[in-house]
PDB file of C-alpha atoms in Angstrom:
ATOM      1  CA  UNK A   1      52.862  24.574  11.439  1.00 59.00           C
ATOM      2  CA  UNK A   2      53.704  27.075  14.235  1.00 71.00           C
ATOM      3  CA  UNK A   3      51.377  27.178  17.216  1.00 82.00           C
ATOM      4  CA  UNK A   4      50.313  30.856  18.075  1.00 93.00           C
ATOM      5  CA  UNK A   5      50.114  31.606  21.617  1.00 95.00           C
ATOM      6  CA  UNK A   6      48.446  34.617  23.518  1.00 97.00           C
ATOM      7  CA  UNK A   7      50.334  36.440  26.333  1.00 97.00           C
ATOM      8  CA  UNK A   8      48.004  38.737  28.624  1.00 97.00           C
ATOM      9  CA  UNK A   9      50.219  40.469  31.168  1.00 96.00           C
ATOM     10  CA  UNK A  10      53.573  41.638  30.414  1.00 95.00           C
ATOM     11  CA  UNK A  11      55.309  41.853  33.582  1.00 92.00           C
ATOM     12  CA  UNK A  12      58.044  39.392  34.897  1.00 90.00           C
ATOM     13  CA  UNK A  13      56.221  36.049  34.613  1.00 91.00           C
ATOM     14  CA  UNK A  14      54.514  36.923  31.141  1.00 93.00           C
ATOM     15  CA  UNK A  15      57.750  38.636  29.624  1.00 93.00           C
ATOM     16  CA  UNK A  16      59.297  35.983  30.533  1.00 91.00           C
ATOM     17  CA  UNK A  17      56.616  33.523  29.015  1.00 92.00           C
ATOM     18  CA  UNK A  18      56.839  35.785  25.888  1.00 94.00           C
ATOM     19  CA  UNK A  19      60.584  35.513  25.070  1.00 92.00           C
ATOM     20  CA  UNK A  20      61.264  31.935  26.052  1.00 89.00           C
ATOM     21  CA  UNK A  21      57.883  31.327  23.349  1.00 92.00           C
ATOM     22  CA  UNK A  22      59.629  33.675  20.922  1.00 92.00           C
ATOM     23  CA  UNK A  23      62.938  32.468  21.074  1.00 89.00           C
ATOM     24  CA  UNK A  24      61.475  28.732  20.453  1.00 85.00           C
ATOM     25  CA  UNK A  25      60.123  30.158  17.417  1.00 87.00           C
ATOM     26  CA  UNK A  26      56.397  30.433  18.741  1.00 91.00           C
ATOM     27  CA  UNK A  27      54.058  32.788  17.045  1.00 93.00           C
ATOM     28  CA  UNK A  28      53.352  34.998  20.398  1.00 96.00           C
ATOM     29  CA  UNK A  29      50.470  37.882  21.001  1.00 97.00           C
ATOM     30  CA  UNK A  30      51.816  39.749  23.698  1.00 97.00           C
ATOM     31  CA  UNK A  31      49.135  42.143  25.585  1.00 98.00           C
ATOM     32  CA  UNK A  32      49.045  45.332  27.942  1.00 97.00           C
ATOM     33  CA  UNK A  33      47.322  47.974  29.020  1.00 95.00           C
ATOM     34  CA  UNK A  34      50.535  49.471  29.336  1.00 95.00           C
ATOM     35  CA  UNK A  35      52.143  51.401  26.539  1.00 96.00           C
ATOM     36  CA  UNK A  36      56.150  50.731  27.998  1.00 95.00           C
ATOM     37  CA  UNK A  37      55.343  47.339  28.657  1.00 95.00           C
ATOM     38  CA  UNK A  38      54.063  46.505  25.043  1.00 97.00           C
ATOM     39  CA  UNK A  39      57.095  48.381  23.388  1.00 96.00           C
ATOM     40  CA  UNK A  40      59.316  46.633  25.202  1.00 96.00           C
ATOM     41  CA  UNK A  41      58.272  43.701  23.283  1.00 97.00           C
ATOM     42  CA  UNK A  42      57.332  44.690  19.811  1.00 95.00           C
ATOM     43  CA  UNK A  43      60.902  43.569  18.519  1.00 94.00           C
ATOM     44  CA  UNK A  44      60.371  39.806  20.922  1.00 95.00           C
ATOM     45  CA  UNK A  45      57.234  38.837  19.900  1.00 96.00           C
ATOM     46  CA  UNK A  46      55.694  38.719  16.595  1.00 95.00           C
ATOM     47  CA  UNK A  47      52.706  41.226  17.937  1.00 96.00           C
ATOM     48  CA  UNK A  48      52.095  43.461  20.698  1.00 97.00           C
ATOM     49  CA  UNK A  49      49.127  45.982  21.435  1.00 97.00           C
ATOM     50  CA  UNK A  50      47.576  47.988  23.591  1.00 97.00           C
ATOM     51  CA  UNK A  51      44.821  46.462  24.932  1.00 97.00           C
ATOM     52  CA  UNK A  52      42.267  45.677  27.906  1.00 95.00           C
ATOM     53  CA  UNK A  53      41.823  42.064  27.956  1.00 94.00           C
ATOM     54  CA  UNK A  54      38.710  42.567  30.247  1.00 93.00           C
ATOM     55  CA  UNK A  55      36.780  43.931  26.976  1.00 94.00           C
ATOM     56  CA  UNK A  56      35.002  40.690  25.077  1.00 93.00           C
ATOM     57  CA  UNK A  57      34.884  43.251  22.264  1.00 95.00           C
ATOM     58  CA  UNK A  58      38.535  43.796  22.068  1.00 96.00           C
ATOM     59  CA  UNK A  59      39.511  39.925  22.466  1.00 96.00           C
ATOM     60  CA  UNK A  60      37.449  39.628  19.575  1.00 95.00           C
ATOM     61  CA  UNK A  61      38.683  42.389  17.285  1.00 96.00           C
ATOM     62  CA  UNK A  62      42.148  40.428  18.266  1.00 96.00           C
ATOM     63  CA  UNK A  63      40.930  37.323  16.826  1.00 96.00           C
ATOM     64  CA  UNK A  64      41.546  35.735  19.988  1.00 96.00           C
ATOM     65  CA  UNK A  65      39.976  32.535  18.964  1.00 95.00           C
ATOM     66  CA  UNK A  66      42.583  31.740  16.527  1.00 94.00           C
ATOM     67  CA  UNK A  67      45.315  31.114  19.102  1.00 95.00           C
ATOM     68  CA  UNK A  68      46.063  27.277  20.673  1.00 90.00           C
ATOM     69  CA  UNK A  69      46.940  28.850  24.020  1.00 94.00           C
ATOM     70  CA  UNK A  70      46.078  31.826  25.734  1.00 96.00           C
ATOM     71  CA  UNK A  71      48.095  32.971  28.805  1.00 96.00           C
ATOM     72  CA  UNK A  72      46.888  35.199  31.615  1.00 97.00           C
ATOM     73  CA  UNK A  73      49.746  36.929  33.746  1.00 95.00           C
ATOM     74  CA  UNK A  74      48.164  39.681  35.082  1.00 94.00           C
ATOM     75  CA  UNK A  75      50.002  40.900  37.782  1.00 76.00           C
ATOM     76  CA  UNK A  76      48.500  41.886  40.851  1.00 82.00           C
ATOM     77  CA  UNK A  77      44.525  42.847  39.737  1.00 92.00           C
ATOM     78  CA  UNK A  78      42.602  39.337  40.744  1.00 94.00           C
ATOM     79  CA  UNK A  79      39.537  40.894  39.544  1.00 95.00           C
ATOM     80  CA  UNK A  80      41.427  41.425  36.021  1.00 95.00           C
ATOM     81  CA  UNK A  81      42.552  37.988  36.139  1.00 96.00           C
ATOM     82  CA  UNK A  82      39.035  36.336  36.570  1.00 96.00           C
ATOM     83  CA  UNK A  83      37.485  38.594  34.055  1.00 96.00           C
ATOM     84  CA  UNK A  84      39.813  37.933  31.457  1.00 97.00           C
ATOM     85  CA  UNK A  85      39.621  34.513  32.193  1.00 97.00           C
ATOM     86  CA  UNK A  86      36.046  33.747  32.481  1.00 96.00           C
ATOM     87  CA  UNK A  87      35.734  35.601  28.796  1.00 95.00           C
ATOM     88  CA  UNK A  88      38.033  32.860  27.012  1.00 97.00           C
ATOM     89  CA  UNK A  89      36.465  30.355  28.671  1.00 95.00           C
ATOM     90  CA  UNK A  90      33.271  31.790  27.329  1.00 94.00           C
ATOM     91  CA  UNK A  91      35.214  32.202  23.566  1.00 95.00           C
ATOM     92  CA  UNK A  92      36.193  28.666  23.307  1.00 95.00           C
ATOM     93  CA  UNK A  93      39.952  29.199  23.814  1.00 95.00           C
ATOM     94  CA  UNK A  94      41.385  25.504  23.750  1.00 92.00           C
ATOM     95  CA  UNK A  95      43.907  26.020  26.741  1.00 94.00           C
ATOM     96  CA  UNK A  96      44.003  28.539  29.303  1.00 96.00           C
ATOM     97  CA  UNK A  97      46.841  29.067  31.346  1.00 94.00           C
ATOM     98  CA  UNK A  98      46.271  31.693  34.385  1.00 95.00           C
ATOM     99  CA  UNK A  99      49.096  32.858  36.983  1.00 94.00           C
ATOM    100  CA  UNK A 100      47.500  32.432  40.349  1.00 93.00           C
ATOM    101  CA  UNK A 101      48.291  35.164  43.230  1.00 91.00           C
ATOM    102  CA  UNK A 102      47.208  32.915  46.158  1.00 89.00           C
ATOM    103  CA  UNK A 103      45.089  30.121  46.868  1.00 89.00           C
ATOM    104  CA  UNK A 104      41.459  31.697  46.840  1.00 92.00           C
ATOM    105  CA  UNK A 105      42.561  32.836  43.485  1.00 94.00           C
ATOM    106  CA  UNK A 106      43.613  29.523  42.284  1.00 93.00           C
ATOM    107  CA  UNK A 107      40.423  27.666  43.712  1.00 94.00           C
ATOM    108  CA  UNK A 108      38.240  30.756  42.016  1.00 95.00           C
ATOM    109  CA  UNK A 109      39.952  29.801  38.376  1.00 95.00           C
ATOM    110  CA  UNK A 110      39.928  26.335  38.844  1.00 94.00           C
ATOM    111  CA  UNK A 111      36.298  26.981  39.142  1.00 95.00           C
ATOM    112  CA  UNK A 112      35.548  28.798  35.794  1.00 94.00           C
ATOM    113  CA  UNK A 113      37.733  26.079  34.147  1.00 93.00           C
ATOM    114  CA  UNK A 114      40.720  27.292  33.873  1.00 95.00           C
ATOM    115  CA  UNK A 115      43.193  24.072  32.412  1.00 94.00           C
ATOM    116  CA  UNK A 116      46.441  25.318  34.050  1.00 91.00           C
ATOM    117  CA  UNK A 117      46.882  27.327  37.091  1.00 92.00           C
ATOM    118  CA  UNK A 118      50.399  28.274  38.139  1.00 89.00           C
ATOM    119  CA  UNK A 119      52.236  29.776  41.321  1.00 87.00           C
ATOM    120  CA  UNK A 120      55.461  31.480  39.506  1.00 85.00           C
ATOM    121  CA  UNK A 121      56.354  32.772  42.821  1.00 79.00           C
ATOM    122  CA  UNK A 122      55.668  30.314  45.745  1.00 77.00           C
ATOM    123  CA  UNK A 123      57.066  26.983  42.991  1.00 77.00           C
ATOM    124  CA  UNK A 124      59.985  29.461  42.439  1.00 74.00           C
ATOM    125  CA  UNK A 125      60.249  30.330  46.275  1.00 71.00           C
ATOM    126  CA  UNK A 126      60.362  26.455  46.653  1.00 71.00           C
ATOM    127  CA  UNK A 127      63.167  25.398  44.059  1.00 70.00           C
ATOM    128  CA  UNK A 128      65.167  28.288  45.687  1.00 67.00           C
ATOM    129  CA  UNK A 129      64.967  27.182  49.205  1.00 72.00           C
ATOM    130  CA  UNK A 130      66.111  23.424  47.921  1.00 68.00           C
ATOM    131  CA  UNK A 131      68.774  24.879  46.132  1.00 68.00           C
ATOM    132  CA  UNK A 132      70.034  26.988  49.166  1.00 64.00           C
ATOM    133  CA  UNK A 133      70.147  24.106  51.447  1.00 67.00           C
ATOM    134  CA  UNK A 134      72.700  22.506  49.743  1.00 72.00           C
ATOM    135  CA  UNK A 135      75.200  22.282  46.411  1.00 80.00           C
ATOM    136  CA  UNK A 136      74.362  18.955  45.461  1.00 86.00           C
ATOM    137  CA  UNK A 137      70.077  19.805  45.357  1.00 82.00           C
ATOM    138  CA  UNK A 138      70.113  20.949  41.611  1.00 86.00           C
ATOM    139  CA  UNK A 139      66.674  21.243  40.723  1.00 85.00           C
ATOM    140  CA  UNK A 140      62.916  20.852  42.431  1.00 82.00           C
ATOM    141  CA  UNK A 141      60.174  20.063  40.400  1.00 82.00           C
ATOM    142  CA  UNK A 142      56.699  19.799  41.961  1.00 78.00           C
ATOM    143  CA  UNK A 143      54.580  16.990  40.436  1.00 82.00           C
ATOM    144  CA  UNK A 144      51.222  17.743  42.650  1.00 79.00           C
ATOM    145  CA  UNK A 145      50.767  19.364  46.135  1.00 75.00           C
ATOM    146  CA  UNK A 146      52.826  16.557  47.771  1.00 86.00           C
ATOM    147  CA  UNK A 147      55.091  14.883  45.187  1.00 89.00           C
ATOM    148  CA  UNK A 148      57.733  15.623  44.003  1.00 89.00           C
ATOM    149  CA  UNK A 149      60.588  15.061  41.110  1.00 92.00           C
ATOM    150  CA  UNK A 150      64.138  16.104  42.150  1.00 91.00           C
ATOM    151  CA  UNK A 151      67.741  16.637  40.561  1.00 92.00           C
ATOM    152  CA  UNK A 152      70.431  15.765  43.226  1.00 93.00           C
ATOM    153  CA  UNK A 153      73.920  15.221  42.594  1.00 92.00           C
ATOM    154  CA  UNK A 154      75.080  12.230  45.030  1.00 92.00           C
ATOM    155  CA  UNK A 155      76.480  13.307  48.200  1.00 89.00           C
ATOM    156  CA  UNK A 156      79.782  11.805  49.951  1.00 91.00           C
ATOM    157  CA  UNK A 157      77.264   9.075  51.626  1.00 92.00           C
ATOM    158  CA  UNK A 158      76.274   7.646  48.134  1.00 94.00           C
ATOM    159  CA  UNK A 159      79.588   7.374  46.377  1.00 93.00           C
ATOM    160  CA  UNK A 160      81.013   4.237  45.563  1.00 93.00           C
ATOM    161  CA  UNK A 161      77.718   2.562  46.794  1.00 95.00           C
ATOM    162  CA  UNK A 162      75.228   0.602  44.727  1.00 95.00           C
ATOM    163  CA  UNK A 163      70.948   1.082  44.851  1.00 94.00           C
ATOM    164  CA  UNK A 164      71.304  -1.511  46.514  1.00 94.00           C
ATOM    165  CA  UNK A 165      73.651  -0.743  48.679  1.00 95.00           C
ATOM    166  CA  UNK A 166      71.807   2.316  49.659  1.00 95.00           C
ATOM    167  CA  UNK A 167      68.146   0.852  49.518  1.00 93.00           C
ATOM    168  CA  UNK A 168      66.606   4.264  48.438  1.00 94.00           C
ATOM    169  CA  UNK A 169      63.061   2.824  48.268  1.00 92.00           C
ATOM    170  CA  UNK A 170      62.921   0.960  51.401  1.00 93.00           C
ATOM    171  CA  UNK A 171      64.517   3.126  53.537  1.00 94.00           C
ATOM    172  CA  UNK A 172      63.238   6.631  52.405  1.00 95.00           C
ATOM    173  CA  UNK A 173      60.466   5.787  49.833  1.00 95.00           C
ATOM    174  CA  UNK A 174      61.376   7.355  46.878  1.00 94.00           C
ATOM    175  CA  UNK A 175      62.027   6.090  43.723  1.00 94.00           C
ATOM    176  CA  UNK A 176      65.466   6.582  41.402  1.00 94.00           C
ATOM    177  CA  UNK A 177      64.332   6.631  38.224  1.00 93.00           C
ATOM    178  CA  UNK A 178      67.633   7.826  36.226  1.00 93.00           C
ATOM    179  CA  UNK A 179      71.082   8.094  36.666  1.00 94.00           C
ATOM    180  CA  UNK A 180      73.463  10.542  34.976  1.00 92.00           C
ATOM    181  CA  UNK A 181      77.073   9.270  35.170  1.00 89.00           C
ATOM    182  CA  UNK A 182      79.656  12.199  35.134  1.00 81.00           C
ATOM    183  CA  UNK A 183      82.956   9.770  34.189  1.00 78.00           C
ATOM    184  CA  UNK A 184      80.753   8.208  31.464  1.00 76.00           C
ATOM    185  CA  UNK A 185      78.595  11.125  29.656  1.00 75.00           C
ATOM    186  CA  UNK A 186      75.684   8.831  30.073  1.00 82.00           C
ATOM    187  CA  UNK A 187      71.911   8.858  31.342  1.00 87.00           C
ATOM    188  CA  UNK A 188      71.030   5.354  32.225  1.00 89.00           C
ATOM    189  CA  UNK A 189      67.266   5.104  32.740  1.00 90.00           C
ATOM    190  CA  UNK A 190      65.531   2.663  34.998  1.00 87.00           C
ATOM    191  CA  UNK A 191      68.836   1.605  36.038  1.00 92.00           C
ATOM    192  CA  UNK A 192      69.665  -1.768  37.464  1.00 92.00           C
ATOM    193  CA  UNK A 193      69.744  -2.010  42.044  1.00 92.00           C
ATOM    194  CA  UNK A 194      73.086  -3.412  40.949  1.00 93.00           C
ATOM    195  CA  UNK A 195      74.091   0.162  39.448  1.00 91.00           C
ATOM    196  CA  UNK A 196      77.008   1.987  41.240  1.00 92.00           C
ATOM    197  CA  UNK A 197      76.926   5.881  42.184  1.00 94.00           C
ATOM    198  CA  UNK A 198      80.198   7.786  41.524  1.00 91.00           C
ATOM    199  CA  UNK A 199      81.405  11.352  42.548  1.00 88.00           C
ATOM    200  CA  UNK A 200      79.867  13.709  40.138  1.00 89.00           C
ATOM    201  CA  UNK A 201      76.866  11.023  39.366  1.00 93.00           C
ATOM    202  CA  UNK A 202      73.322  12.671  39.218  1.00 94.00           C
ATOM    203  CA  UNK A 203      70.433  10.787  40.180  1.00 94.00           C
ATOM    204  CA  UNK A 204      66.502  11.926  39.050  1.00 94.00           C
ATOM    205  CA  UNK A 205      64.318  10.871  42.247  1.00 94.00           C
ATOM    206  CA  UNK A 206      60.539  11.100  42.308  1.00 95.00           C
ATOM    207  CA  UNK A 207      58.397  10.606  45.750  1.00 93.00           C
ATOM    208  CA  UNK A 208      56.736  12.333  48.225  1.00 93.00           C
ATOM    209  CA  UNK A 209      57.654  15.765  49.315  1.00 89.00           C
ATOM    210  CA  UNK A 210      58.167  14.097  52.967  1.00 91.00           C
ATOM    211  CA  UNK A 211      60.501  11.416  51.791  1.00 93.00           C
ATOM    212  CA  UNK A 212      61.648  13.491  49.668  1.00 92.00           C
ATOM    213  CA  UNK A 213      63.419  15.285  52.451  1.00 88.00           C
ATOM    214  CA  UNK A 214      64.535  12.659  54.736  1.00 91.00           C
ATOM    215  CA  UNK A 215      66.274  11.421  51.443  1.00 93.00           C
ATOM    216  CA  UNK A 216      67.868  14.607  50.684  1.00 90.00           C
ATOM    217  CA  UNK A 217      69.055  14.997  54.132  1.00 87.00           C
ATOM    218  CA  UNK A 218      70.535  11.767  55.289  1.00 90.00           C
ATOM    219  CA  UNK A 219      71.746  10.912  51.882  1.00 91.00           C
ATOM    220  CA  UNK A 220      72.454  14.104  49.742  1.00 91.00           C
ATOM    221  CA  UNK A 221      73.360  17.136  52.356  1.00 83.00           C
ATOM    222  CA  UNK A 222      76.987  16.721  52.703  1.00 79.00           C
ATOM    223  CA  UNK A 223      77.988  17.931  56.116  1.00 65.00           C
ATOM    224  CA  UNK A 224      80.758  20.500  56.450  1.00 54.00           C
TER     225      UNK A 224
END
């Protein structure tokens, strides 16, 4: 059975919600107050309508309750945002995700029980910058506000070393918790201290943001 999903907010980060939902072959509500926005998306999702989510009479007529998840990505209108929010809280939606614009907005939805509250922008603005400051950072994931899960591929400093070798946890404090090996087309999880890193290998590391970043710089920023 398909889960149904509701997307309020059809700007970047809820278009963007709506087709990657669509094209896993959710069922997907998308909602606007804007006519160009919703047309946009009548052919990607399997509804769109007009519609002011702020209304408890019109989430109702939309049979609102039906849907596992409900999504909130309106844009720039807090006010909107809370509203909306506070109203399928009230209507017994199971899961609530809400795009945050800043903090006080995040600690005001965390509040009214929102179950998910995201930062598209700033966790963006954060993969970005890793990804900038060198080649080999591939990917940023941010577990809480100061741990972290990264994708690095090893640096010139790594290769043809073991964990061992390199003593990842002792010296930095992070943990390597998988091991993609380029020459072998293999992920070896939980791999051994006695496991070898290769040119091309890519190693999943999880720790705090702070070791994080000593790791990533002694170990994984090749200098020029």
């Amino acid at each position: 059975m398909k889960r149904e999903f509701a997307v309020i907010g059809l700007g970047r980060f809820g278009g963007s919600i709506c087709r990657e939902l669509s094209e896993e072959g959710m069922e997907v509500l998308a909602i606007d107050t804007e006519e160009d926005k919703v047309n946009e998306f009548k052919n990607i999702a399997s509804h769109a309508v007009i519609a002011d989510a702020t209304d408890e009479k019109v989430l109702k007529e939309l049979g609102i309750r039906n849907f596992d998840h409900v999504i909130v990505a309106i844009g720039d209108n807090i006010q909107a945002s809370i509203l909306t929010t506070l109203m399928l809280k009230e209507l017994g939606i199971r899961k609530i995700t809400v795009k945050a614009q800043n903090d006080y907005h995040e600690k005001v939805l965390n509040k009214i029980g929102a179950d998910q509250v995201v930062h598209p922008e700033r966790d963006m603005g954060k993969r970005i910058a890793h990804s900038i400051i060198s080649n080999n950072i591939l990917d940023h994931l941010e577990l809480s506000d100061d741990h972290s899960i990264v994708e690095v591929k090893a640096g010139k400093k790594m290769c043809g070393k073991t964990l061992v070798d390199l003593d990842i946890r002792a010296q930095y404090g992070c943990n390597v918790v998988a091991i993609k090996h380029e020459n072998r087309k293999e992920i070896n999880v939980s791999p051994m201290p006695t496991e070898s890193i290769d040119k091309g290998d890519i190693l999943i590391v999880i720790g705090a943001d702070k070791d994080i970043s000593r790791f990533e710089k002694n170990l994984v920023v090749d200098e020029d």
